[in-house]
Coordinates of C-alpha atoms (C1' of nucleotides) in Angstrom, one line a residue:
Chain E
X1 CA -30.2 43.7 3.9
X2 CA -32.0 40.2 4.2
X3 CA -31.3 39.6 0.6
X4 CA -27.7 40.3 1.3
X5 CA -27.1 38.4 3.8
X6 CA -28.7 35.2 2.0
X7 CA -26.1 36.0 -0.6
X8 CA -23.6 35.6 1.9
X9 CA -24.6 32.5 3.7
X10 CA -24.5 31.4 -0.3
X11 CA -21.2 32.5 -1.0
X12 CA -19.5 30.9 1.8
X13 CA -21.5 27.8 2.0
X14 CA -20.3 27.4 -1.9
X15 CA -16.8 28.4 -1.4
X16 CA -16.0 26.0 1.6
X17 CA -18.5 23.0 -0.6
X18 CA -15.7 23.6 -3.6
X19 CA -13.5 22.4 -0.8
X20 CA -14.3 19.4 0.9
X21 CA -17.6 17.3 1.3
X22 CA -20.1 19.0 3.6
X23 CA -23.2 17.5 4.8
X24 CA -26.6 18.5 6.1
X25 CA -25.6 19.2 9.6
X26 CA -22.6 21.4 8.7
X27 CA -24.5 23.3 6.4
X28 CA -27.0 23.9 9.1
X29 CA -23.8 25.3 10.8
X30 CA -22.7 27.4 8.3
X31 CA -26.5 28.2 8.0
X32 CA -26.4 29.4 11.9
X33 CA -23.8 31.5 11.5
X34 CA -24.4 35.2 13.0
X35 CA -22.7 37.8 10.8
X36 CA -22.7 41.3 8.8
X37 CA -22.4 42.6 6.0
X38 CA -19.6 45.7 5.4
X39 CA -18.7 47.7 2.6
X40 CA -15.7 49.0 2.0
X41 CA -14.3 51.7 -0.6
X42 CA -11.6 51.0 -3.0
X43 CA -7.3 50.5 -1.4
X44 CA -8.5 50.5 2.0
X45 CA -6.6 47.8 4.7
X46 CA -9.2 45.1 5.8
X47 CA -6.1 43.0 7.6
X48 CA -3.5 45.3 9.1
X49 CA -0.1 44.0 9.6
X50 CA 0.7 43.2 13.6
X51 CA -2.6 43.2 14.4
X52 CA -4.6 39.9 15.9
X53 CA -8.3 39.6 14.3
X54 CA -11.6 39.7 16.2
X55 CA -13.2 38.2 13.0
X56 CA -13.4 36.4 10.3
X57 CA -13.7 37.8 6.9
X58 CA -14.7 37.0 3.7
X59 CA -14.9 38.8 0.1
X60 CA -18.3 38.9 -1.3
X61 CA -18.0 41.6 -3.7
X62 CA -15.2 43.2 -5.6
X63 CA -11.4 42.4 -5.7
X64 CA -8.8 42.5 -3.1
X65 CA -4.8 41.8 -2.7
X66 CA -2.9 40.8 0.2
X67 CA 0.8 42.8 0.4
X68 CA 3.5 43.0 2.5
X69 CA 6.4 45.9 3.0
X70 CA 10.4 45.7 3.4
X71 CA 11.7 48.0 6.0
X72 CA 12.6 50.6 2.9
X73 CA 9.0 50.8 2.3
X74 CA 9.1 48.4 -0.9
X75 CA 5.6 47.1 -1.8
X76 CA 5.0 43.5 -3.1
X77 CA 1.9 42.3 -3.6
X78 CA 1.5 38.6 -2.8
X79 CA -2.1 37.5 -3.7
X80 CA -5.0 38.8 -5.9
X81 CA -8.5 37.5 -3.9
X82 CA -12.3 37.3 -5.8
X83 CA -15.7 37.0 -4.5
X84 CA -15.7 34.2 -2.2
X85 CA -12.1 33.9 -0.8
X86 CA -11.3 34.1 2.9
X87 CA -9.1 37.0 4.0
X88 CA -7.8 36.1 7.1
X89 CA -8.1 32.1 8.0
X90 CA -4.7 32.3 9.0
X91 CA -5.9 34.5 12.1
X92 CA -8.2 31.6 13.0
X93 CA -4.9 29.4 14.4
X94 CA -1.9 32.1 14.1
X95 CA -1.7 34.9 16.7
X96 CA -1.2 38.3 14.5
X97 CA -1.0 38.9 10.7
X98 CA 2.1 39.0 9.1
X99 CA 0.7 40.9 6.0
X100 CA -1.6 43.4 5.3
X101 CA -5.0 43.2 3.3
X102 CA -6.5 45.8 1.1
X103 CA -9.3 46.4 -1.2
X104 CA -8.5 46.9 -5.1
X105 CA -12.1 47.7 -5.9
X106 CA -14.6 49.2 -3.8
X107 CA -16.0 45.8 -2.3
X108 CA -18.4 44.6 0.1
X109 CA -17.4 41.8 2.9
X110 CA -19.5 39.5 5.2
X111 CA -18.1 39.5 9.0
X112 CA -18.0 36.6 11.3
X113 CA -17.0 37.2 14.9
X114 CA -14.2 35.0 15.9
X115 CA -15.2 32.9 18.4
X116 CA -18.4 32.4 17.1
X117 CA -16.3 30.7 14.0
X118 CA -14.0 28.9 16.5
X119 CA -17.0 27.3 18.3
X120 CA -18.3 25.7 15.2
X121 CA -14.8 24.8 13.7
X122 CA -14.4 22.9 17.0
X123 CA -18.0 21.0 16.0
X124 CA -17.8 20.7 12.2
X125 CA -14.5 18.9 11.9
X126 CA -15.3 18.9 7.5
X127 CA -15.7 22.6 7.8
X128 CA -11.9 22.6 9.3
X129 CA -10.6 20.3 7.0
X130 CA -12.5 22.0 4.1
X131 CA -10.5 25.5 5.5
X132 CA -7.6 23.8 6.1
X133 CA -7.5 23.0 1.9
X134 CA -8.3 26.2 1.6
X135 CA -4.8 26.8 3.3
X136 CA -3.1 24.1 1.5
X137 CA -4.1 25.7 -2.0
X138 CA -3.2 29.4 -0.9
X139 CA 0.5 27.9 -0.2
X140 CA 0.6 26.2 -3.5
X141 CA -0.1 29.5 -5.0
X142 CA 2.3 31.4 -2.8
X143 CA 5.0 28.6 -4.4
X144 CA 4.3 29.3 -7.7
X145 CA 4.4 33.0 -7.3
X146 CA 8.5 32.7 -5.8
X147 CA 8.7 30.7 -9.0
X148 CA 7.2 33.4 -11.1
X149 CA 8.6 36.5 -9.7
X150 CA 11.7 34.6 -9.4
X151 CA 12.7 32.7 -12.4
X152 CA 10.3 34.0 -15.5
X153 CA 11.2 36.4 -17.8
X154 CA 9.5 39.4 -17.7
X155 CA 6.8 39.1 -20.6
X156 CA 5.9 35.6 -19.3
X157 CA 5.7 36.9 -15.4
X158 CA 3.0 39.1 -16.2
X159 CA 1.0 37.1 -18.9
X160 CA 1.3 34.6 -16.0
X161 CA -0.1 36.8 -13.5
X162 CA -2.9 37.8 -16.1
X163 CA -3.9 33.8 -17.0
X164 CA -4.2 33.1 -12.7
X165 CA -6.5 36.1 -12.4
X166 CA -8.6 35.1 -15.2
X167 CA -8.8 31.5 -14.7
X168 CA -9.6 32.4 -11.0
X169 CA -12.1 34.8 -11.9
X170 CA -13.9 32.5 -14.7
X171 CA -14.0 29.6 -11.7
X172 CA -15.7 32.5 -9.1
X173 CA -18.4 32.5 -11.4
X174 CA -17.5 35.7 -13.2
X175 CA -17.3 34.7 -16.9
X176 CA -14.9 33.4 -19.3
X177 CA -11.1 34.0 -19.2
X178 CA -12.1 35.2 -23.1
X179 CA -13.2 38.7 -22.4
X180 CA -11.7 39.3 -18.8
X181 CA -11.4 42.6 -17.5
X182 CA -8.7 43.0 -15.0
X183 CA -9.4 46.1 -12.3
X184 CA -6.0 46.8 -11.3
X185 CA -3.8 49.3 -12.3
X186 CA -0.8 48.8 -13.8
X187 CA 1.0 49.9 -10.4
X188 CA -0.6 47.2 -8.8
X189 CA 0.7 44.6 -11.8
X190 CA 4.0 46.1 -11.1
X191 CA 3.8 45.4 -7.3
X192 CA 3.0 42.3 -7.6
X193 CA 5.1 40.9 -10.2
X194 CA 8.1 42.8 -9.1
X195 CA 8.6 45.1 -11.6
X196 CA 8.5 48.6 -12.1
X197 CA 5.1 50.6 -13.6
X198 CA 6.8 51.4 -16.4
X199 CA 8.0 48.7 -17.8
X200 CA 4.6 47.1 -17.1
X201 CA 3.6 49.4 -19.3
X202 CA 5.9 48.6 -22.1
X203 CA 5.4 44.9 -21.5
X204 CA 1.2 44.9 -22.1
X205 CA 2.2 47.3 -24.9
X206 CA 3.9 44.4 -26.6
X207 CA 1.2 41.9 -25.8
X208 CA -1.2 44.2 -27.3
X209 CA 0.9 44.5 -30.3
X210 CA 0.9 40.7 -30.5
X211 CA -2.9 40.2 -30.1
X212 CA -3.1 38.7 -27.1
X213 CA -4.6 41.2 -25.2
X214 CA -6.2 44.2 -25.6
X215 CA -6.5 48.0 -23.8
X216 CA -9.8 48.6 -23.5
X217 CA -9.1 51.6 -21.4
X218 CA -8.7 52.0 -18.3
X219 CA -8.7 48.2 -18.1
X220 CA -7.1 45.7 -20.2
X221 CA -9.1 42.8 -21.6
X222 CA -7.5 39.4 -22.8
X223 CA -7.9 38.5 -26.4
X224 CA -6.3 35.3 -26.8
X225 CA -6.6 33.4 -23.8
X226 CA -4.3 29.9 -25.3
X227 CA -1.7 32.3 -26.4
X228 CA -1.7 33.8 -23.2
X229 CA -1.4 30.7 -21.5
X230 CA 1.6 29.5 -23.5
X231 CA 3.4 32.6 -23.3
X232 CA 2.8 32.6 -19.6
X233 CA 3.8 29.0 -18.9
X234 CA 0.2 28.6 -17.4
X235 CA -1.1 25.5 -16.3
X236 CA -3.5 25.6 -13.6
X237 CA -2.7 22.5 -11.8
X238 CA -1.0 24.2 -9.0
X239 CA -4.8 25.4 -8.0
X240 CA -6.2 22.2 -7.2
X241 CA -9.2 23.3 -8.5
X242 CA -9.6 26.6 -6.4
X243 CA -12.3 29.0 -6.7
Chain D
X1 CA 17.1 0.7 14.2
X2 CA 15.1 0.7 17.6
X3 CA 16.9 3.6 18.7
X4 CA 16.4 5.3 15.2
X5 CA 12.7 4.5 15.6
X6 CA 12.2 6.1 18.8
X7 CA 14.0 9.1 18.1
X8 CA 11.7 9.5 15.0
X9 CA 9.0 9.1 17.3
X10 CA 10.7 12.1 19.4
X11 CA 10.6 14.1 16.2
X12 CA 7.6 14.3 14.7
X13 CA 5.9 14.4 18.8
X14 CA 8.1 17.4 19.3
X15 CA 7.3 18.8 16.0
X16 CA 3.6 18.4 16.8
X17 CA 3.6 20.2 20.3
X18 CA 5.1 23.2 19.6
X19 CA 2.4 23.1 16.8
X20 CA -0.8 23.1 19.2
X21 CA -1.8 21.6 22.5
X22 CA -1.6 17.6 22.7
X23 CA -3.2 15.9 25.4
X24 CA -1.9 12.4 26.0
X25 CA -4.0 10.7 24.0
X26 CA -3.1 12.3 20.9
X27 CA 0.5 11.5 22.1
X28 CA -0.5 7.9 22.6
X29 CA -1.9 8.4 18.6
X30 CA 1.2 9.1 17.4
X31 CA 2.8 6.4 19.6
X32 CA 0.8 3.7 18.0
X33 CA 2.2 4.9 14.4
X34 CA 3.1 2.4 12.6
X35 CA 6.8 3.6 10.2
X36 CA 10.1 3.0 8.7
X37 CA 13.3 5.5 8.7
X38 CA 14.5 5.5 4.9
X39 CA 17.7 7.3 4.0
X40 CA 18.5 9.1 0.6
X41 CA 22.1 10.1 -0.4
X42 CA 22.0 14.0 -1.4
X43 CA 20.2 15.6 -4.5
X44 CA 17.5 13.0 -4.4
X45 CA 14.0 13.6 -5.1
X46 CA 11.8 12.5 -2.2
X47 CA 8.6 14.2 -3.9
X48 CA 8.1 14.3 -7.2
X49 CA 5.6 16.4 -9.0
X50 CA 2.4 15.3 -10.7
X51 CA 2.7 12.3 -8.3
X52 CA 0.1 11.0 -6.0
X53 CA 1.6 10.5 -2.2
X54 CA 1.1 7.0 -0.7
X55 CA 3.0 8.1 2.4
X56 CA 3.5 11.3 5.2
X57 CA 7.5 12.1 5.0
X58 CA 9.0 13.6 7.6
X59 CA 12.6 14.7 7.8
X60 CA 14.6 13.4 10.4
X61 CA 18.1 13.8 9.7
X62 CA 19.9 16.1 7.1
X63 CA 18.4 19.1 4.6
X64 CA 15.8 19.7 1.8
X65 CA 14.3 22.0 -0.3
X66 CA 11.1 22.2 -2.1
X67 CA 11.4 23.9 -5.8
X68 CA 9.6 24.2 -8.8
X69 CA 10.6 24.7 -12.6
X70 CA 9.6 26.7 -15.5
X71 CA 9.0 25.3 -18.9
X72 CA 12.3 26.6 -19.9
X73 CA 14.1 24.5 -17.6
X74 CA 14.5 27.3 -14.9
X75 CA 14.6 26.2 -10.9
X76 CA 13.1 28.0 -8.5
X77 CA 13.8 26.5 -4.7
X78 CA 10.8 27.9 -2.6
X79 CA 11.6 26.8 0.3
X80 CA 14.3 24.8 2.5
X81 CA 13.7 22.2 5.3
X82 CA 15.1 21.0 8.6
X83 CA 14.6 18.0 10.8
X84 CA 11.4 17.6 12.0
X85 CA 10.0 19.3 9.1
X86 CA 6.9 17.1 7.1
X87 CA 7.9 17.1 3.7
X88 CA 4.5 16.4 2.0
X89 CA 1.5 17.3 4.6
X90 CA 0.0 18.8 1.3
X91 CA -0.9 15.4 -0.3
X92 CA -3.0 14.6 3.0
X93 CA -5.5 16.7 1.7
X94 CA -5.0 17.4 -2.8
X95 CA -4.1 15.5 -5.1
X96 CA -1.0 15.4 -6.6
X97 CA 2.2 17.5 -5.8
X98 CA 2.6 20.7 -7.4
X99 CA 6.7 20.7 -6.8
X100 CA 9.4 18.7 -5.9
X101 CA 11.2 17.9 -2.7
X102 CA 14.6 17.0 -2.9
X103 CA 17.5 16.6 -0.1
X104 CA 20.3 19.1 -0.2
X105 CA 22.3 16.9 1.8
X106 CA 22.0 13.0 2.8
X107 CA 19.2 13.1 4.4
X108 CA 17.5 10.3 6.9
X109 CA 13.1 10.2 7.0
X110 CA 10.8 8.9 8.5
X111 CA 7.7 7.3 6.8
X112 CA 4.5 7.0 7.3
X113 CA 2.0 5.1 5.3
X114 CA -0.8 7.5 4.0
X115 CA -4.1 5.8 4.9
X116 CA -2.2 5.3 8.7
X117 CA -1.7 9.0 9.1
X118 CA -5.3 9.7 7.8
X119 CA -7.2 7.6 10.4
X120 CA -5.0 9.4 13.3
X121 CA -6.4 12.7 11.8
X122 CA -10.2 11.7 12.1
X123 CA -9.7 10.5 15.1
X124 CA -7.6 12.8 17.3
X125 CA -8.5 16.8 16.3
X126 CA -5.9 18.4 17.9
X127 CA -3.3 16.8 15.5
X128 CA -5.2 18.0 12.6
X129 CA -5.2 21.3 13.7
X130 CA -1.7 20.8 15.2
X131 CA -0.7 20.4 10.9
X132 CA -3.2 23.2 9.8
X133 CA -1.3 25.7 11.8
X134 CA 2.3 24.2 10.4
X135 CA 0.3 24.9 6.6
X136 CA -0.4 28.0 8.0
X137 CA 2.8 28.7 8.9
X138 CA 4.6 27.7 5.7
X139 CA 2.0 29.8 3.8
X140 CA 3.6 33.1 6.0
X141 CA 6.9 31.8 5.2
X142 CA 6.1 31.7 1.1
X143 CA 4.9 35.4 1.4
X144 CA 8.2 36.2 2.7
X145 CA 9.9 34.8 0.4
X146 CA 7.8 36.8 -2.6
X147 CA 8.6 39.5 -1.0
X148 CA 12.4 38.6 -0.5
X149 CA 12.3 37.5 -4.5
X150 CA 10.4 40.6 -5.3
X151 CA 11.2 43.2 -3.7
X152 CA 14.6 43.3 -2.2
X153 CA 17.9 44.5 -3.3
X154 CA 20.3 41.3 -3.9
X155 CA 22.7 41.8 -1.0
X156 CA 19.4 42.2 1.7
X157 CA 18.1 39.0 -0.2
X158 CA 20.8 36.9 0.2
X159 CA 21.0 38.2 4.0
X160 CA 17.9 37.7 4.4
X161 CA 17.7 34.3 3.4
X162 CA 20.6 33.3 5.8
X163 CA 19.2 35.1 8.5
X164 CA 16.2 32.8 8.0
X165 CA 17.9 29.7 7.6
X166 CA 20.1 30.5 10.6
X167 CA 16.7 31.1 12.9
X168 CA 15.2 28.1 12.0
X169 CA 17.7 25.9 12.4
X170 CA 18.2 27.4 15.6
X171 CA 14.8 26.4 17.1
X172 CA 15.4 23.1 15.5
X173 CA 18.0 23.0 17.9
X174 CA 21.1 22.5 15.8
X175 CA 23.0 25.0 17.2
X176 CA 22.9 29.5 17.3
X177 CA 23.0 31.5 14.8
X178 CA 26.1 32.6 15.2
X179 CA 28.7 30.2 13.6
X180 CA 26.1 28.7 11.7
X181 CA 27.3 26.2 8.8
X182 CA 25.1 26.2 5.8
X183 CA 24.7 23.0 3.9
X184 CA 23.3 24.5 0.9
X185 CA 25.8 25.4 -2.3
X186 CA 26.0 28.7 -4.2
X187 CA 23.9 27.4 -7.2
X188 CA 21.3 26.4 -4.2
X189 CA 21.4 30.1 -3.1
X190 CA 21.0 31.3 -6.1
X191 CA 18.0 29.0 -7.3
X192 CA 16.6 29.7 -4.0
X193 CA 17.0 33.7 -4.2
X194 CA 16.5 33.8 -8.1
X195 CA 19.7 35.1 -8.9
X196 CA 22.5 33.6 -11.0
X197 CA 25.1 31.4 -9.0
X198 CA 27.8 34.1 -10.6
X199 CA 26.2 36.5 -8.9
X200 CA 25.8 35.4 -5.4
X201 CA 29.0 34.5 -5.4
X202 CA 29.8 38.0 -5.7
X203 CA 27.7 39.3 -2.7
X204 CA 28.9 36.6 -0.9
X205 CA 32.2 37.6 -1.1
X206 CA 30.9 41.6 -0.3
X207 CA 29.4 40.2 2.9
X208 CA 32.9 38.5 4.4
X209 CA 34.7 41.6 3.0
X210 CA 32.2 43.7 5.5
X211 CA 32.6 41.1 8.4
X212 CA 29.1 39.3 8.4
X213 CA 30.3 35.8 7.5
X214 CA 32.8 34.0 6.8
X215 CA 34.0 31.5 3.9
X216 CA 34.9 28.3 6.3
X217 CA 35.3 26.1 3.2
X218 CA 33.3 24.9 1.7
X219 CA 30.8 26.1 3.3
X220 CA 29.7 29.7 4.7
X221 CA 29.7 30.7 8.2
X222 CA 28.0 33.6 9.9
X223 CA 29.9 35.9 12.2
X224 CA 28.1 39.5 12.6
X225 CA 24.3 38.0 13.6
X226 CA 22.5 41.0 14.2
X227 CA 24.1 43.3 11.5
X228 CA 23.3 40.9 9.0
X229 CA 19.8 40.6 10.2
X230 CA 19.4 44.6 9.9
X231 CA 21.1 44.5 6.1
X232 CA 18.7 41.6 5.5
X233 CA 15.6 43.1 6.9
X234 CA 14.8 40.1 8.6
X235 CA 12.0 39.9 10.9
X236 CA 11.2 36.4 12.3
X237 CA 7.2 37.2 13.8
X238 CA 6.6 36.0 9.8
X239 CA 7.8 33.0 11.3
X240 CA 5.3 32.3 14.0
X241 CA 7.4 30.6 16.3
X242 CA 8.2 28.1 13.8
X243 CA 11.0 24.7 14.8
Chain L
dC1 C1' -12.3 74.5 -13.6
dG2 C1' -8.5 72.5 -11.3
dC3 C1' -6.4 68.8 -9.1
dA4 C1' -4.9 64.0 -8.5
dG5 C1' -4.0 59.6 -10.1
dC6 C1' -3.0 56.7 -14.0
dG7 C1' -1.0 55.8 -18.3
dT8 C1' 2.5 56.8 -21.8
dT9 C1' 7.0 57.8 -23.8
dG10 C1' 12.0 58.8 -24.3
dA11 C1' 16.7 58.7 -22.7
dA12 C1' 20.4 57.6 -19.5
dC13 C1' 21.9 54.7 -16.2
dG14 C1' 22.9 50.7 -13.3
dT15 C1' 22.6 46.1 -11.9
dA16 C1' 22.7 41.4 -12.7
dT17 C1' 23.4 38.1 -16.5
dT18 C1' 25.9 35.6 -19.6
dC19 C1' 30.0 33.7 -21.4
dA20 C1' 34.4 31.9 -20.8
dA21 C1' 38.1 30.2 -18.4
dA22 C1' 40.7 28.5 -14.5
dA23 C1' 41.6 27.1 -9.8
dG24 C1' 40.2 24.3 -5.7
dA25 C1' 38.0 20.3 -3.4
dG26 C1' 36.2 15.7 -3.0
dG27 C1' 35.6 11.2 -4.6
dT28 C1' 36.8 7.0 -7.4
dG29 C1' 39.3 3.7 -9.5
dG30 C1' 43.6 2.0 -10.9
Chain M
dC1 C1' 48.8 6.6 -3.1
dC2 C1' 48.3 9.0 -7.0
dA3 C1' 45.8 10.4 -11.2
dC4 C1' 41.7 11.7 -12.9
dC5 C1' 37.1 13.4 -13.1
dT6 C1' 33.4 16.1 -11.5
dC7 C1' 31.4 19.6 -9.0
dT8 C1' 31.9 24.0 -6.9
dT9 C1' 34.0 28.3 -6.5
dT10 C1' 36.2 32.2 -8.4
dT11 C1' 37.4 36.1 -11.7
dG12 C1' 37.1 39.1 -15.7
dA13 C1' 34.7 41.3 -19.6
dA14 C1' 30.9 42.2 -22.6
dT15 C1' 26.1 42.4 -22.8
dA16 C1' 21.3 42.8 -21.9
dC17 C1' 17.6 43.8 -19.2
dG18 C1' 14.9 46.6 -16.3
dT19 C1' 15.1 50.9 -13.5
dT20 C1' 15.0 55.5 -12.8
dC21 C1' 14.1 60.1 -13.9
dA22 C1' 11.4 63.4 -16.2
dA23 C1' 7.8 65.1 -18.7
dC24 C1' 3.3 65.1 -20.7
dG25 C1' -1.5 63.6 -21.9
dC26 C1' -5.7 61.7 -20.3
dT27 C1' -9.6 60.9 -17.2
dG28 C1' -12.5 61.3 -13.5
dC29 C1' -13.9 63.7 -9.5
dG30 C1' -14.5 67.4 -6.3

DNA sequence: CGCAGCGTTGAACGTATTCAAAAGAGGTGG
DNA sequence: CCACCTCTTTTGAATACGTTCAACGCTGCG
């Protein structure tokens, strides 16, 4: 428990240091921070739509996607989230969430009460403006996925979707985009690339068949990570160097 | 040109406080800016990307959009903006832009040098935070619009879309929503909804025929407010209050 | 062992695109 | 003031793309 929660303080002190320029005193901050350590099993809602947070959470462990729903019960998924990402920030400023959160994997998440985060954003003005990046990048990807679900073709949508999860991933710390395993289902491509399982299915068929990538069941693994790129109209410039 | 700048002044103070809580020496901040009111003719790039900012734009007159395109040449519009909207907080805090912004219509803004607008933010907190929550805003509004792109049928898109154009411009206070005039052009819709112009103009037509707007040449006016809210599924809490 | 979820495949269908062509509106210059 | 040019809107027809429906195999878990 100890050794988790150093882990944590680790995890977050590195995420918001990718960010912006943090000195002594507001890692001593971040150092004081009172928190715990949950787990949580796999497609279960950290964030729940409507509701206002009491806390601030952050992903230490596994994978997780934030989706909203139309009034016909459509599901599109509008963000895939690693190790180290920040679920709800927007709570911190905004009044309820306007989306819901859920786990892919099973995955374990570190717990800061909300005022207690308040009270040193209030202090720490680089922590803010290091969160407030944060914010700044998560739009940037929000903009490129309209322009992905919106304007590429279907083959290219989803290589693209592949290509930002690996690149993410490899800068999380989690190896090279060479040899990535993706743990979401196909369902969960579909949803958040706006297509239908099946032909997500049919569609990483065809990459297979071109070498790009690879089914190494029940995941699929990328094989060649420049084609991918290329066929996916990747260029990672719209991350700004995110985590 | 006095007149303009005070009214410019007006803006981007009003813009602020509905953003966050101002106290008067934050208002005295912004009163001490030091900027010039440009105008562009329509269809004119204001951000370009790949391009560094040197300057904080900020719409006072007229509409924009923000888009992006693929490397086939296809445009995605992610977003549209009003008066009083900032048109490149992002570049405060990254590097380059990651997407253009271009006027739909002649468009008058005001300008503020970048290193200006930088030492107000270090110095008064509650306009940083004032522009975090605007990011966090627009980060809501991107989701939506995934989700709009994604997930819903064409006619509840192209509703939907109106429906949040109409709001907004509403609490800009240009007028209800009812017998709202938009400024934007078919092809504009469909870049915006990623649909072909063909297309739209096909629902468009399907939505006077059932008595939710009107064709007021050339532009398109909406009659039945509420009804076209319920086709489009439109919600404004994603909005957060936003001008 | 049986159930549930995920992946896979085929066939029919429907929606939106593309192509093409023409009419209307606004602006410019002669 | 009219003629012309361009951009936008409009309409029809053929086409292509992705969905939907249905069924089955596989895997992991209770």
């Amino acid at each position: 428990m100890v050794a988790q929660h150093a882990n944590a303080l680790t995890t977050i002190t590195d995420k918001l240091q990718s960010l912006g320029i943090l000195d002594q005193s507001d890692r001593d901050a971040l150092g004081s921070l009172v928190f715990t350590v949950n787990t949580a099993p796999a497609n279960h809602d950290l964030v729940r739509q409507g509701e206002a947070a009491t806390s601030l959470q952050v992903l230490l462990d596994g994978y997780a996607c934030r989706y909203k729903i139309t009034a016909g019960g459509a599901r599109q998924i509008v963000s895939f989230h690693l190790p180290g990402d920040i679920l709800d920030a927007q709570q911190l400023l905004l009044g309820s969430a306007d989306h819901f959160v859920q786990t892919i994997t099973s995955a374990t998440i570190g717990v800061v009460p909300l005022a207690e985060f308040r009270r040193i954003l209030k202090l720490r003005p680089n922590i803010a403006e290091a969160l407030w990046r944060d914010t700044l990048i998560d739009a940037s990807i929000y903009r490129e996925w309209v322009l992905n679900v919106g304007k590429r073709d279907v083959t290219s949508r989803i290589a693209h979707m592949l290509c930002e999860f690996a690149f993410r991933r490899e800068n999380a710390g989690l190896g090279p985009p060479e040899r990535c395993e993706l743990p979401m289902t196909q369902h969960q491509i579909a949803d958040a690339t706006g297509l239908s399982a099946v032909h997500v299915n049919r569609v990483l068929h065809e990459l297979a068949r071109n070498g790009l990538i690879a089914a190494d069941k029940p995941e699929v693994k990328i094989v060649d990570w420049s084609q991918l790129c290329r066929i996916g109209d990747f260029d990672p410039s719209y991350l700004h160097g995110a985590a």
